[in-house]
Amino acid sequence: MKNNRFVKRSSFSYSTKSNKIRVIRTPGNRLNTLNMIKKKSSRTCPIEKTKINGLTIPGSRRYSNLSKKNKTISRPYGGCLSIHALKKNIIKAFLIEEKKLAKKVLRLNKKKNTN
């Protein structure tokens, strides 16, 4: 008869998010459990929806003890935007400024032509 009973190695019996287990078979043909660790999610860019490279992924409690150097990246919008989103923002700002200057020049040329 097949024995499906396994040895639970911890005393915490409630099935919560932090207490997931995986059943494995040992070389001695016994069923044992492995405690599954919750995956930590990395910070994502709100525009590109991609992972921000260069950041550490500590647990929620350890995050408050980290120095600012480990929480951010040394560029504008360092710990918030990915490099591609930042590049798009910079180009967009530059083009808006260029557009303003072009309008100003056109306005000045019109004034010169009318006078």
mmCIF file of C-alpha atoms in Angstrom:
data_model
loop_
_atom_site.group_PDB
_atom_site.id
_atom_site.type_symbol
_atom_site.label_atom_id
_atom_site.label_comp_id
_atom_site.label_asym_id
_atom_site.label_seq_id
_atom_site.Cartn_x
_atom_site.Cartn_y
_atom_site.Cartn_z
ATOM 1 C CA MET A 1 0.000 0.000 0.000
ATOM 2 C CA LYS A 2 1.311 3.439 -0.938
ATOM 3 C CA ASN A 3 2.156 5.715 1.975
ATOM 4 C CA ASN A 4 1.371 9.389 1.205
ATOM 5 C CA ARG A 5 2.112 10.736 4.660
ATOM 6 C CA PHE A 6 4.911 13.225 4.989
ATOM 7 C CA VAL A 7 6.934 14.666 7.842
ATOM 8 C CA LYS A 8 6.247 18.340 8.453
ATOM 9 C CA ARG A 9 9.395 19.840 9.909
ATOM 10 C CA SER A 10 7.875 22.943 11.452
ATOM 11 C CA SER A 11 5.241 23.355 14.131
ATOM 12 C CA PHE A 12 3.376 26.231 12.440
ATOM 13 C CA SER A 13 0.399 24.447 10.889
ATOM 14 C CA TYR A 14 -1.748 27.224 9.407
ATOM 15 C CA SER A 15 -1.830 27.548 5.626
ATOM 16 C CA THR A 16 -0.869 31.196 5.223
ATOM 17 C CA LYS A 17 1.012 33.108 2.520
ATOM 18 C CA SER A 18 4.252 32.882 4.458
ATOM 19 C CA ASN A 19 3.893 29.172 5.338
ATOM 20 C CA LYS A 20 3.783 27.412 1.960
ATOM 21 C CA ILE A 21 5.423 24.001 1.726
ATOM 22 C CA ARG A 22 6.575 21.693 -1.050
ATOM 23 C CA VAL A 23 6.676 17.935 -0.595
ATOM 24 C CA ILE A 24 9.908 16.218 -1.682
ATOM 25 C CA ARG A 25 11.062 12.611 -1.633
ATOM 26 C CA THR A 26 14.316 11.912 0.239
ATOM 27 C CA PRO A 27 16.937 9.375 -0.896
ATOM 28 C CA GLY A 28 15.639 7.134 1.918
ATOM 29 C CA ASN A 29 12.249 7.124 0.111
ATOM 30 C CA ARG A 30 10.492 9.220 2.781
ATOM 31 C CA LEU A 31 8.307 12.221 2.035
ATOM 32 C CA ASN A 32 9.606 15.425 3.600
ATOM 33 C CA THR A 33 8.656 19.100 3.284
ATOM 34 C CA LEU A 34 10.558 22.153 2.131
ATOM 35 C CA ASN A 35 9.447 25.576 3.297
ATOM 36 C CA MET A 36 8.889 27.854 0.308
ATOM 37 C CA ILE A 37 10.248 31.381 0.621
ATOM 38 C CA LYS A 38 8.169 34.242 -0.757
ATOM 39 C CA LYS A 39 9.698 35.794 -3.859
ATOM 40 C CA LYS A 40 10.705 39.420 -3.482
ATOM 41 C CA SER A 41 9.538 41.606 -6.305
ATOM 42 C CA SER A 42 11.939 44.102 -7.809
ATOM 43 C CA ARG A 43 10.963 47.719 -8.361
ATOM 44 C CA THR A 44 9.428 48.360 -11.754
ATOM 45 C CA CYS A 45 9.255 51.439 -13.927
ATOM 46 C CA PRO A 46 5.712 52.897 -13.989
ATOM 47 C CA ILE A 47 6.039 53.939 -17.648
ATOM 48 C CA GLU A 48 7.853 50.979 -19.247
ATOM 49 C CA LYS A 49 6.589 48.303 -16.799
ATOM 50 C CA THR A 50 10.083 46.777 -16.715
ATOM 51 C CA LYS A 51 12.497 45.982 -13.902
ATOM 52 C CA ILE A 52 14.823 48.843 -12.877
ATOM 53 C CA ASN A 53 18.398 47.607 -13.182
ATOM 54 C CA GLY A 54 21.025 48.327 -10.531
ATOM 55 C CA LEU A 55 18.780 48.209 -7.467
ATOM 56 C CA THR A 56 19.072 45.719 -4.637
ATOM 57 C CA ILE A 57 15.963 43.790 -3.629
ATOM 58 C CA PRO A 58 15.978 43.516 0.161
ATOM 59 C CA GLY A 59 13.090 42.278 2.272
ATOM 60 C CA SER A 60 10.563 44.837 3.435
ATOM 61 C CA ARG A 61 12.029 45.168 6.926
ATOM 62 C CA ARG A 62 15.638 45.358 5.767
ATOM 63 C CA TYR A 63 14.803 48.107 3.272
ATOM 64 C CA SER A 64 14.555 50.764 5.993
ATOM 65 C CA ASN A 65 18.070 49.957 7.239
ATOM 66 C CA LEU A 66 19.719 50.331 3.825
ATOM 67 C CA SER A 67 21.694 53.447 3.012
ATOM 68 C CA LYS A 68 20.456 55.834 0.320
ATOM 69 C CA LYS A 69 23.275 54.663 -1.962
ATOM 70 C CA ASN A 70 21.770 51.180 -2.108
ATOM 71 C CA LYS A 71 18.187 52.368 -2.632
ATOM 72 C CA THR A 72 18.775 54.645 -5.630
ATOM 73 C CA ILE A 73 20.820 54.926 -8.811
ATOM 74 C CA SER A 74 22.935 58.000 -9.481
ATOM 75 C CA ARG A 75 20.976 59.503 -12.366
ATOM 76 C CA PRO A 76 17.851 61.671 -12.581
ATOM 77 C CA TYR A 77 14.773 59.724 -11.453
ATOM 78 C CA GLY A 78 17.308 57.167 -10.126
ATOM 79 C CA GLY A 79 15.207 54.713 -8.188
ATOM 80 C CA CYS A 80 11.976 55.455 -10.023
ATOM 81 C CA LEU A 81 12.294 55.345 -13.823
ATOM 82 C CA SER A 82 14.128 52.908 -16.075
ATOM 83 C CA ILE A 83 16.856 54.211 -18.376
ATOM 84 C CA HIS A 84 14.604 53.952 -21.464
ATOM 85 C CA ALA A 85 11.788 55.951 -19.858
ATOM 86 C CA LEU A 86 14.307 58.539 -18.657
ATOM 87 C CA LYS A 87 15.746 58.861 -22.161
ATOM 88 C CA LYS A 88 12.243 59.395 -23.577
ATOM 89 C CA ASN A 89 11.510 62.062 -20.925
ATOM 90 C CA ILE A 90 14.739 63.950 -21.684
ATOM 91 C CA ILE A 91 14.120 63.866 -25.450
ATOM 92 C CA LYS A 92 10.510 64.988 -24.930
ATOM 93 C CA ALA A 93 11.599 67.941 -22.763
ATOM 94 C CA PHE A 94 14.269 68.916 -25.304
ATOM 95 C CA LEU A 95 11.807 68.797 -28.207
ATOM 96 C CA ILE A 96 9.258 70.909 -26.287
ATOM 97 C CA GLU A 97 11.947 73.563 -25.677
ATOM 98 C CA GLU A 98 12.956 73.463 -29.350
ATOM 99 C CA LYS A 99 9.330 73.902 -30.367
ATOM 100 C CA LYS A 100 9.017 76.984 -28.125
ATOM 101 C CA LEU A 101 12.158 78.494 -29.640
ATOM 102 C CA ALA A 102 10.963 77.780 -33.184
ATOM 103 C CA LYS A 103 7.631 79.495 -32.473
ATOM 104 C CA LYS A 104 9.485 82.501 -31.066
ATOM 105 C CA VAL A 105 11.680 82.757 -34.161
ATOM 106 C CA LEU A 106 8.683 82.469 -36.490
ATOM 107 C CA ARG A 107 6.878 85.199 -34.558
ATOM 108 C CA LEU A 108 9.923 87.494 -34.845
ATOM 109 C CA ASN A 109 10.204 86.812 -38.615
ATOM 110 C CA LYS A 110 6.530 87.670 -39.099
ATOM 111 C CA LYS A 111 7.016 90.981 -37.256
ATOM 112 C CA LYS A 112 10.023 91.825 -39.440
ATOM 113 C CA ASN A 113 8.129 90.969 -42.644
ATOM 114 C CA THR A 114 5.095 93.066 -41.678
ATOM 115 C CA ASN A 115 7.252 96.111 -40.839
#
